[in-house]
Amino acid sequence: MFLKTQPLHFIIFNESTDTRAKRNQIKEITPRKNEAKRFDIFFSEPKMSSSSSLKTVRQLQVASPVPADIDIANSVEPFHISEIAKDLNLSPKHYDLYGKYKAKVLLSVIDELKGSGDGHYVVVGGITPTPLGEGKSTTTVGLCQALGAFQDKKVVTCLRQPSQGPTFGIKGGAAGGGYSQVIPMDEFNLHLTGDIHAITAANNLLAAAIDTRIFHEATQSDKALMNRLCPPNKEGKRSFNDIMFRRLTKLGISKTSPEDLTPEEVKKFARLDIDPDSITWRRVMDINDRFLRKITIGQGPDEKGMVRETAFDISVASEIMAVLALTTSLADMRERLGKMVIGNSKAGDPVTADDLGVGGALTVLMKDAINPTLMQTLEGTPVLVHAGPFANIAHGNSSIVADKIALKLVGPGGFVVTEAGFGADIGTEKFMNIKCRYSGLTPQCAIIVATIRALKMHGGGPDVVAGKPLNNAYITENVALVEAGCINLAKHISNTKAYGVNVVVAVNKFSTDSEAELNAVRNSALAAGAYDAVICTHHAHGGKGAVDLGIAVQRACENVTQPLKFLYPLDFSIKEKIEAIARSYGASGVEYSDQAEKQIEMYSKQGFSGLPICMAKTQYSFSHNASEKGAPTGFVLPIRDVRASIGAGFIYPLVGTMSTMPGLPTRPCFYDIDLDTTTGRVIGLS
């Protein structure tokens, strides 16, 4: 049976061009009436055997040239999400529907399948990217379409939820591209099931609690504070509520009645005495807005004398997002949210969300967000979308709970493929040393996505700038430039192999790549120790273009010979852990600013030195200097500052300046986004 879509109007573009460039291409083709069929796309539903792992797969018949992403996504009527769930043996009691094409999978699935085996676990990283990105999300989706639709394997794709900031800014969405996408693409890239909105609300509730507490402590005596924190009931008796006992325990006070506290204990309990200069918690919103990078608050007439400087971050930079991604259960999330440190008291003691009495309320706001969202690819394979932490100040990976659920659902012989943000030096390193430490899960295979374009840049090619046409060097054959750039690929292979996993290189092929260039990459990858290196055309052909990659990944997963190895033990000092990571970049040493030294000493005294390290540095180089391409060595890595996400569970050193609130360009993506008011479909989204 064939499902015929409407003829497409589309823009001709080269796969090697970035999102903005696609929108600015010169030539728009509208098929003439008698030529409409040339541009039709057909989808066939192949007959599956009764033993098939996935029964809802949809085999694509692709068009050439490849239409715009949104046109491809809109041309497909997704399966009802209950059909995708049924393929995973999920019954309606295991999920809550969010419309026809999305569902929240409940954490009870983990408990029900506790005794069953896990599938193979695969992480997708990449070489050091150009500003255009090298197609990690597209490769992740294409591989899963190959495994599910062509190799008859049970497979689940695990992806991060994208922020609306880049969607309306310069980068565009993150649903993959071409014929390897998550659908509905507009729902994936916009509100999804509201998780980021829940994070925004929880984050800003905590921010309001901080400033409100400072305000009230500045205007009330210890006794008045205590009376308001523990008001009398109808019988005139005062009592502590549950969350207050957490603070009492922290202070070493074992008394259970407010009336029994001494004046000194009342002061310790009721007065947090927050040092405004130490506050690290900021308000957030999920939109790029450069004018919120530095603001003042407290200028109202009722808050006289309470003015202080602060800033907004983008929502995905909130520690609550990192907590969501690293939590292992509802109870674990409650503890992590309560332990988040917002600053210090004037005596230098850490002040937590539970000290402010808000940890429980934050958990209530996050209770639905902890459940991953089930979606599907263009070819009908299942996807779990969950969490979207920054890949620099946070660890840049989707959630532990989504991976755990997926591994149980696919079972032995199945595959779970998850993506790690930025290059492997950042995303894969944090996947191994942070995410796998907390999850207890062990990957069998790590994929490194490479492109001829990026390798040419690392070989000495001209700068690649988002929104500008590519230099001729990137669209004409130059094998020597590619071979020179393979030093970057070799470094990523060496680093990733050190974790004990098999490394498969996926070369994301563009139409301008020559066979000689592709062969040069494959030969260099194998010489550097890759288990295999495969040329992929999943952008243009969907799962069919990644079948060879699927075969290579299956072989790699079935032939692991080493246990997972971490880069450093947790009992190393903060500096020793930082230096171990710096050496993996190629640094000869580390230089700490006075501020960094001060923070390291403080966190060590506060008992946080046993946490893993989450290095915040540029994604465009192994070093701290984004202009240093290839695989630089002998540099000294400068640590400007050191901060902590205690609830999430890591220390993050800042290598240079990290912006946590992006700005909008001169011509943002929102110029192209609109709604077809006749059909109700989103147009122009990329």
XYZ file of C-alpha atoms in Angstrom, residues 58-564:
507
model
C 7.819 2.628 7.394
C 10.238 2.238 4.496
C 10.966 5.496 2.712
C 11.178 6.121 -1.018
C 13.276 9.236 -1.119
C 13.304 12.237 -3.447
C 16.386 13.823 -4.978
C 17.467 16.502 -4.394
C 16.566 16.239 -0.712
C 13.657 18.586 0.156
C 13.688 20.873 3.194
C 13.532 19.109 6.551
C 10.142 20.525 7.507
C 8.662 19.507 4.128
C 9.839 15.932 4.594
C 8.543 15.878 8.174
C 5.160 17.340 7.194
C 4.738 14.876 4.336
C 4.560 11.924 6.732
C 1.536 11.036 8.822
C 3.067 9.574 11.978
C 1.772 6.362 13.477
C -0.389 6.828 16.548
C 2.021 6.708 19.467
C 0.129 3.780 20.968
C 1.321 1.701 17.987
C 4.943 2.626 18.700
C 4.394 1.764 22.364
C 2.864 -1.600 21.429
C 6.006 -2.511 19.489
C 7.936 -2.017 22.733
C 5.444 -4.195 24.639
C 4.170 -1.173 26.540
C 0.517 -1.290 27.545
C -1.597 1.838 28.223
C -0.881 1.535 31.953
C 2.804 2.206 31.213
C 2.357 5.633 29.628
C 0.293 8.821 29.604
C -0.783 10.145 26.195
C 0.064 13.721 25.190
C -2.006 13.979 22.022
C -1.777 11.437 19.179
C 1.975 11.386 18.619
C 3.595 11.752 22.047
C 3.395 9.887 25.327
C 5.142 10.049 28.687
C 6.602 6.659 29.643
C 6.245 6.064 33.378
C 9.209 5.131 35.571
C 7.307 2.094 36.846
C 8.496 0.349 33.669
C 12.007 0.126 35.167
C 10.699 -1.640 38.264
C 8.517 -4.038 36.269
C 11.440 -5.054 34.040
C 14.045 -5.072 36.796
C 14.949 -8.712 36.323
C 15.205 -8.638 32.531
C 18.431 -8.177 30.575
C 19.670 -5.023 28.883
C 20.305 -4.406 25.213
C 23.506 -3.088 23.662
C 24.391 0.484 24.675
C 25.849 2.827 22.033
C 26.934 6.473 22.407
C 27.320 8.845 19.444
C 29.968 11.574 19.653
C 31.883 13.414 16.992
C 35.108 15.025 15.904
C 35.720 18.658 16.839
C 32.918 20.349 14.861
C 32.594 23.343 12.615
C 30.014 25.962 13.668
C 27.595 24.216 11.263
C 27.594 20.899 13.151
C 28.565 17.584 11.606
C 25.298 15.659 11.890
C 25.463 13.701 15.149
C 21.686 13.839 15.673
C 21.039 12.920 12.042
C 23.499 10.016 12.297
C 21.949 8.827 15.573
C 18.479 8.767 14.010
C 19.688 7.277 10.702
C 21.509 4.457 12.511
C 18.396 3.589 14.517
C 16.254 3.596 11.378
C 18.738 1.179 9.813
C 18.753 -1.124 12.844
C 14.965 -1.139 13.199
C 13.604 -0.843 9.673
C 16.275 -2.779 7.753
C 18.034 -5.092 10.218
C 14.949 -6.151 12.168
C 16.456 -5.218 15.539
C 14.656 -3.829 18.535
C 16.048 -0.329 18.871
C 15.348 2.881 20.785
C 16.884 6.273 20.026
C 17.558 8.428 23.123
C 17.902 12.149 22.426
C 18.007 15.417 24.335
C 15.072 17.815 24.164
C 16.163 20.939 22.255
C 15.894 24.426 23.647
C 13.648 26.951 21.929
C 16.543 29.422 22.010
C 18.474 27.934 19.063
C 15.215 26.948 17.335
C 14.269 30.614 16.968
C 17.888 31.844 16.911
C 20.588 30.763 14.454
C 21.079 27.002 14.768
C 17.539 25.810 14.168
C 16.044 22.635 15.608
C 17.642 19.355 16.628
C 15.348 16.630 15.258
C 17.959 15.347 12.804
C 17.683 16.179 9.121
C 16.800 14.996 5.663
C 15.375 11.468 5.782
C 16.680 10.820 9.301
C 14.392 12.805 11.579
C 12.235 12.562 14.678
C 8.586 13.405 13.998
C 6.423 15.367 14.477
C 9.414 17.642 13.984
C 7.618 20.839 15.040
C 6.413 19.316 18.303
C 9.877 17.899 19.014
C 11.526 21.319 18.568
C 8.942 23.440 20.357
C 7.021 22.759 23.587
C 7.129 18.943 23.418
C 5.461 17.848 26.705
C 6.405 20.921 28.734
C 9.494 19.617 30.552
C 11.566 22.738 29.907
C 8.667 24.917 31.054
C 8.523 22.902 34.289
C 12.263 23.437 34.763
C 11.819 27.168 34.134
C 9.048 27.395 36.749
C 10.998 25.394 39.339
C 14.209 27.352 38.753
C 12.463 30.704 39.102
C 10.555 29.611 42.200
C 13.906 28.926 43.860
C 15.270 32.288 42.662
C 12.246 34.071 44.160
C 12.702 32.174 47.435
C 16.330 33.325 47.714
C 15.667 37.042 47.347
C 12.508 36.882 49.443
C 14.397 35.206 52.300
C 17.126 37.867 52.233
C 14.421 40.544 52.262
C 12.538 39.127 55.238
C 15.668 38.388 57.268
C 16.778 42.009 56.783
C 13.547 43.365 58.279
C 12.759 40.932 61.120
C 14.232 39.798 64.425
C 15.179 36.169 65.068
C 12.024 35.668 67.162
C 9.740 37.199 64.529
C 11.306 35.020 61.822
C 10.814 31.912 63.944
C 7.211 32.793 64.701
C 6.424 33.211 61.026
C 8.316 30.088 59.935
C 6.523 28.006 62.581
C 3.131 29.665 63.139
C 0.849 28.351 65.904
C -2.037 26.038 65.043
C -5.595 26.456 66.359
C -4.532 25.105 69.730
C -1.670 27.606 69.908
C 1.069 24.983 69.432
C 3.989 25.424 67.035
C 5.584 22.603 65.075
C 8.205 21.933 62.431
C 7.062 20.622 59.072
C 8.903 17.773 57.363
C 11.354 19.818 55.310
C 12.459 21.777 58.376
C 13.804 18.615 59.975
C 16.310 18.403 57.110
C 17.776 21.740 58.182
C 17.670 20.811 61.858
C 19.603 17.615 61.108
C 22.160 19.583 59.070
C 22.642 21.944 62.048
C 22.986 19.050 64.493
C 19.816 19.997 66.377
C 17.843 16.943 67.519
C 14.931 18.770 69.155
C 11.471 18.223 67.651
C 9.508 21.214 68.966
C 10.127 24.905 68.159
C 9.462 25.819 71.804
C 12.450 23.733 72.921
C 15.045 25.647 70.893
C 17.407 27.972 72.711
C 17.774 31.568 71.429
C 21.084 30.541 69.810
C 19.426 27.557 68.115
C 16.523 29.751 66.959
C 19.026 32.079 65.277
C 20.891 29.202 63.615
C 17.661 27.648 62.357
C 15.694 30.711 61.274
C 18.445 32.930 59.864
C 20.173 31.665 56.708
C 22.214 34.890 56.552
C 22.839 34.504 52.811
C 25.775 36.497 51.445
C 24.300 38.269 48.368
C 27.722 38.359 46.694
C 27.974 34.561 46.856
C 24.653 33.809 45.126
C 25.184 31.692 42.011
C 21.523 30.945 41.275
C 20.022 32.910 38.387
C 16.598 33.226 36.842
C 16.022 31.497 33.474
C 13.893 31.599 30.341
C 13.944 29.402 27.230
C 14.553 32.166 24.682
C 17.787 33.785 23.457
C 17.894 37.324 24.881
C 21.287 39.037 25.141
C 19.821 41.952 27.124
C 19.188 39.702 30.116
C 22.856 38.801 30.522
C 23.232 41.450 33.214
C 20.316 43.007 35.085
C 19.445 44.569 38.436
C 16.550 43.428 40.602
C 14.829 44.846 43.667
C 14.169 48.331 42.291
C 10.512 48.433 43.354
C 9.446 50.945 46.048
C 8.665 48.133 48.500
C 12.144 46.577 48.169
C 14.245 49.622 49.015
C 17.853 48.806 49.736
C 17.527 45.332 48.206
C 18.913 46.081 44.752
C 21.498 43.617 43.451
C 22.993 42.661 40.112
C 22.149 39.295 38.630
C 21.400 37.768 35.217
C 19.159 35.407 33.318
C 20.431 32.133 31.867
C 18.707 30.115 29.161
C 16.536 27.426 30.782
C 18.627 24.474 29.609
C 21.581 25.945 31.547
C 19.682 25.556 34.831
C 21.117 23.062 37.298
C 17.619 21.604 37.512
C 18.013 20.434 33.907
C 21.267 18.680 34.839
C 19.540 17.127 37.864
C 16.776 15.791 35.600
C 19.342 14.269 33.247
C 21.383 12.576 35.995
C 18.650 11.429 38.352
C 17.936 7.708 38.656
C 14.527 7.774 40.372
C 11.879 10.092 41.802
C 13.388 9.731 45.287
C 16.855 10.466 43.917
C 15.548 13.583 42.142
C 13.996 14.815 45.398
C 17.338 14.499 47.172
C 19.294 16.142 44.356
C 16.903 19.100 44.123
C 17.091 19.634 47.874
C 20.911 19.531 47.867
C 21.335 22.225 45.191
C 23.581 24.967 46.595
C 22.504 28.520 45.743
C 25.335 30.357 47.508
C 26.931 30.646 50.930
C 26.066 32.164 54.263
C 28.210 35.055 55.456
C 30.039 32.482 57.571
C 30.954 30.547 54.414
C 28.554 27.613 54.810
C 26.679 26.336 51.711
C 22.980 27.241 51.560
C 20.730 24.686 49.857
C 17.231 24.581 48.386
C 16.151 22.513 51.397
C 17.534 25.195 53.750
C 15.139 27.567 51.990
C 12.307 25.057 52.460
C 11.610 24.733 48.733
C 13.056 21.313 47.783
C 9.720 19.534 48.045
C 7.890 22.161 46.005
C 10.533 21.909 43.263
C 9.968 18.157 43.118
C 6.218 18.662 42.746
C 6.819 20.961 39.767
C 9.126 18.322 38.257
C 7.075 15.194 38.976
C 5.829 14.780 35.388
C 9.020 16.020 33.757
C 10.920 13.005 35.133
C 9.057 10.721 32.708
C 10.686 10.476 29.230
C 8.657 11.358 26.137
C 8.057 8.631 23.539
C 8.126 9.719 19.873
C 9.111 8.126 16.535
C 11.440 8.508 13.560
C 10.366 8.983 9.949
C 10.638 5.212 9.510
C 8.548 4.417 12.583
C 11.294 3.381 15.031
C 10.813 4.513 18.656
C 12.520 7.510 20.232
C 12.761 8.582 23.887
C 13.306 12.327 24.257
C 14.356 13.484 27.693
C 16.353 16.335 29.261
C 18.625 18.737 27.415
C 21.492 19.988 29.593
C 24.125 22.346 28.193
C 27.175 20.492 26.898
C 29.694 22.928 28.404
C 28.671 23.993 31.934
C 26.712 20.730 32.188
C 27.307 17.267 30.724
C 25.336 17.516 27.459
C 23.620 14.118 27.476
C 20.021 12.908 27.582
C 18.695 11.347 30.757
C 19.800 8.264 32.649
C 16.192 7.167 33.227
C 15.430 7.243 29.479
C 18.479 5.078 28.758
C 17.584 2.636 31.557
C 13.996 2.281 30.355
C 15.133 1.844 26.749
C 17.740 -0.817 27.584
C 15.089 -2.910 29.340
C 12.530 -2.420 26.561
C 14.840 -3.579 23.760
C 16.252 -6.431 25.852
C 19.252 -8.641 25.016
C 20.179 -8.333 21.357
C 18.454 -4.961 21.019
C 20.118 -1.560 20.739
C 19.878 1.766 22.562
C 21.640 4.610 20.779
C 22.157 7.914 22.588
C 23.878 11.112 21.519
C 26.510 13.095 23.465
C 26.738 16.838 22.770
C 29.630 18.560 20.976
C 32.841 16.681 20.089
C 33.913 13.485 21.822
C 36.430 15.430 23.945
C 33.454 17.055 25.689
C 30.260 15.022 25.187
C 31.669 11.491 25.176
C 34.127 12.271 27.986
C 31.273 13.518 30.187
C 29.076 10.599 29.133
C 31.727 8.203 30.424
C 33.036 9.999 33.495
C 29.794 11.569 34.761
C 26.725 9.884 33.272
C 28.018 6.297 33.378
C 29.334 6.756 36.927
C 25.873 7.728 38.164
C 23.921 5.276 36.002
C 26.153 2.242 36.469
C 25.607 1.468 32.781
C 28.381 0.313 30.446
C 28.462 1.175 26.720
C 29.839 -1.378 24.281
C 30.388 0.945 21.324
C 31.165 4.616 20.769
C 30.552 6.213 17.381
C 32.569 9.200 16.209
C 30.807 11.191 13.481
C 33.136 12.890 10.989
C 32.649 14.976 7.861
C 35.017 15.831 5.032
C 34.155 19.481 5.648
C 35.311 19.472 9.271
C 38.431 17.431 8.509
C 39.433 19.921 5.823
C 39.029 22.708 8.377
C 41.312 20.838 10.807
C 43.790 20.280 8.011
C 44.251 24.016 7.562
C 41.209 25.006 5.506
C 39.634 28.489 5.689
C 37.297 29.440 8.542
C 33.790 28.017 8.403
C 31.254 30.641 9.457
C 27.549 30.000 10.065
C 25.373 31.926 7.625
C 28.143 32.484 5.069
C 28.771 30.459 1.883
C 31.434 27.765 2.164
C 34.841 28.473 0.685
C 35.568 26.628 -2.552
C 38.087 24.450 -0.679
C 35.181 22.644 0.994
C 33.312 21.717 -2.172
C 36.218 20.628 -4.403
C 38.446 17.602 -3.988
C 41.553 18.065 -1.821
C 42.748 14.744 -0.416
C 45.887 16.235 1.144
C 43.794 18.700 3.180
C 41.550 15.858 4.380
C 44.522 13.688 5.355
C 46.091 16.555 7.288
C 42.844 17.077 9.201
C 42.584 13.411 10.171
C 44.947 14.179 13.069
C 41.853 15.492 14.867
C 39.920 12.293 14.162
C 42.860 10.150 15.315
C 43.038 12.023 18.639
C 39.325 11.463 19.271
C 39.661 7.758 18.425
C 42.606 7.362 20.806
C 40.833 9.171 23.655
C 37.598 7.221 23.210
C 39.293 3.824 22.927
C 40.919 4.472 26.310
C 37.509 3.934 27.952
C 37.523 0.292 26.842
C 34.830 0.573 24.168
C 35.021 -0.282 20.482
C 35.088 2.842 18.313
C 33.242 3.020 14.992
C 33.743 6.067 12.760
C 30.676 7.213 10.811
C 31.588 9.455 7.887
C 28.542 11.613 7.178
C 28.757 11.922 3.403
C 27.845 15.118 1.563
C 27.189 15.298 -2.165
C 30.437 17.223 -2.771
C 32.662 14.568 -1.137
C 34.835 12.548 -3.531
C 35.554 8.829 -3.267
C 39.255 9.550 -2.812
C 38.519 11.859 0.134
C 36.166 9.324 1.733
C 38.704 6.520 1.328
C 41.369 8.710 2.924
C 39.204 9.158 6.023
C 38.400 5.473 6.270
C 42.053 4.479 5.959
C 43.137 7.069 8.537
C 40.449 5.945 10.995
C 41.455 2.291 10.767
C 45.128 3.197 11.115
C 44.292 5.169 14.278
C 42.672 2.120 15.864
C 38.996 2.398 14.991
C 37.112 -0.905 15.050
C 35.552 0.100 11.739
C 34.895 3.171 9.600
C 31.768 3.443 7.474
C 30.549 5.895 4.830
C 26.926 6.902 5.526
C 24.229 8.519 3.381
C 21.359 8.531 5.885
C 20.585 12.230 5.289
C 19.739 11.489 1.660
C 18.470 7.905 2.002
C 17.235 7.418 5.575
C 17.937 4.118 7.299
C 18.977 2.484 4.036
C 21.975 4.835 3.956
C 23.158 3.681 7.390
C 22.792 -0.109 7.031
C 26.558 -0.616 6.803
C 26.944 1.479 9.944
C 24.348 -0.684 11.693
C 26.228 -3.857 10.750
C 29.513 -2.375 12.007
C 27.922 -1.268 15.293
C 26.388 -4.702 15.863
C 29.768 -6.369 15.344
C 31.464 -3.840 17.624
C 28.929 -4.426 20.419
C 29.261 -8.187 20.177
C 33.069 -8.139 20.348
C 33.919 -6.016 23.389
C 36.959 -7.371 25.227
C 37.573 -4.744 27.950
C 35.662 -3.365 30.947
C 34.694 0.316 31.147
